XYZ file of C-alpha atoms in Angstrom:
112
model
C 127.286 93.996 -43.625
C 129.538 96.571 -45.163
C 131.862 94.439 -47.347
C 131.158 91.634 -49.829
C 132.208 88.225 -48.710
C 132.528 85.268 -51.045
C 130.999 82.190 -49.168
C 131.178 79.508 -51.898
C 132.555 78.592 -55.186
C 131.370 75.572 -57.133
C 131.846 74.041 -60.630
C 129.368 72.849 -63.299
C 131.327 69.548 -63.408
C 129.528 68.703 -59.991
C 126.172 68.569 -61.784
C 124.553 65.172 -62.069
C 122.793 66.072 -65.383
C 124.561 67.642 -68.288
C 123.234 70.866 -69.899
C 122.212 68.807 -72.953
C 120.219 66.401 -70.829
C 118.462 69.348 -69.194
C 117.770 71.036 -72.381
C 116.279 67.719 -73.706
C 114.112 67.248 -70.478
C 112.644 70.781 -71.003
C 111.956 70.296 -74.664
C 110.201 66.925 -74.401
C 107.932 68.168 -71.694
C 106.483 71.016 -73.679
C 108.675 73.880 -72.706
C 108.597 76.309 -75.528
C 112.365 76.967 -75.943
C 113.612 79.588 -78.372
C 117.096 80.830 -79.427
C 118.585 83.009 -76.808
C 116.676 81.616 -73.863
C 118.732 81.393 -70.550
C 118.538 78.069 -68.996
C 119.336 77.854 -65.219
C 120.725 74.631 -63.721
C 119.687 75.333 -60.045
C 121.877 74.908 -57.087
C 125.402 73.492 -57.845
C 126.973 71.787 -54.881
C 130.368 70.216 -54.764
C 131.660 67.690 -52.232
C 133.861 70.064 -50.244
C 132.380 72.607 -47.758
C 133.661 75.498 -49.701
C 131.678 74.320 -52.786
C 128.342 73.756 -51.171
C 125.751 75.662 -53.155
C 123.038 76.824 -50.723
C 122.993 78.564 -47.290
C 121.307 75.512 -45.801
C 124.275 73.341 -46.938
C 126.913 75.945 -46.045
C 125.594 76.364 -42.540
C 124.759 72.796 -42.018
C 121.015 73.388 -41.436
C 121.805 76.474 -39.297
C 124.021 74.645 -36.882
C 127.301 76.075 -38.234
C 128.103 79.703 -38.559
C 129.512 80.987 -41.957
C 132.401 83.365 -41.421
C 131.876 86.491 -43.390
C 135.054 88.288 -42.182
C 135.201 91.348 -40.030
C 133.863 89.435 -37.010
C 130.458 88.765 -38.800
C 128.999 85.393 -39.233
C 125.641 84.028 -40.651
C 123.609 80.753 -40.379
C 120.686 82.321 -42.304
C 120.203 85.467 -44.351
C 119.107 88.483 -42.365
C 116.898 91.475 -43.265
C 119.267 93.918 -45.287
C 121.565 91.247 -46.551
C 122.299 91.375 -50.192
C 123.138 88.243 -52.398
C 124.995 88.608 -55.489
C 125.359 85.637 -57.755
C 127.812 85.451 -60.651
C 128.717 82.716 -63.136
C 130.906 82.219 -65.986
C 132.516 79.530 -68.139
C 135.844 79.557 -69.638
C 138.301 77.722 -71.918
C 141.510 78.513 -73.740
C 141.357 82.082 -74.930
C 137.686 82.788 -73.852
C 135.479 83.517 -70.950
C 131.768 83.967 -71.184
C 129.579 85.186 -68.187
C 126.087 86.585 -67.559
C 126.983 89.467 -65.206
C 125.345 89.659 -61.801
C 122.068 88.495 -60.410
C 121.453 90.375 -57.059
C 118.697 90.653 -54.598
C 118.300 92.283 -51.044
C 116.468 90.695 -48.121
C 113.684 93.036 -47.117
C 111.850 93.028 -43.725
C 108.511 91.230 -43.667
C 105.497 93.539 -44.106
C 103.322 94.010 -40.967
C 99.726 93.135 -41.537
C 97.494 96.156 -41.723
């Protein structure tokens, strides 16, 4: 795929547990948290198709193609696909993000 395609957008308001509850869960179970640690919530899925948080949900278990534009679709990731995840929070007068988290799907190694 030659051009990026946004396939979903979600919102932390769709989470079942608040970040405070997740932080508490980590700390009471022996996780050694320190200032500056980055906590990840996991997949955030909304109730509308454009806000589903995983390829499995977006493609309805591989039965519905996801339109990427330029005549390309996916039901699952293919070798060579690159996934870029970005996130931010914002309020009146501020916006805080963590940049990009990117990965590329490489072909499986052939056994020697």
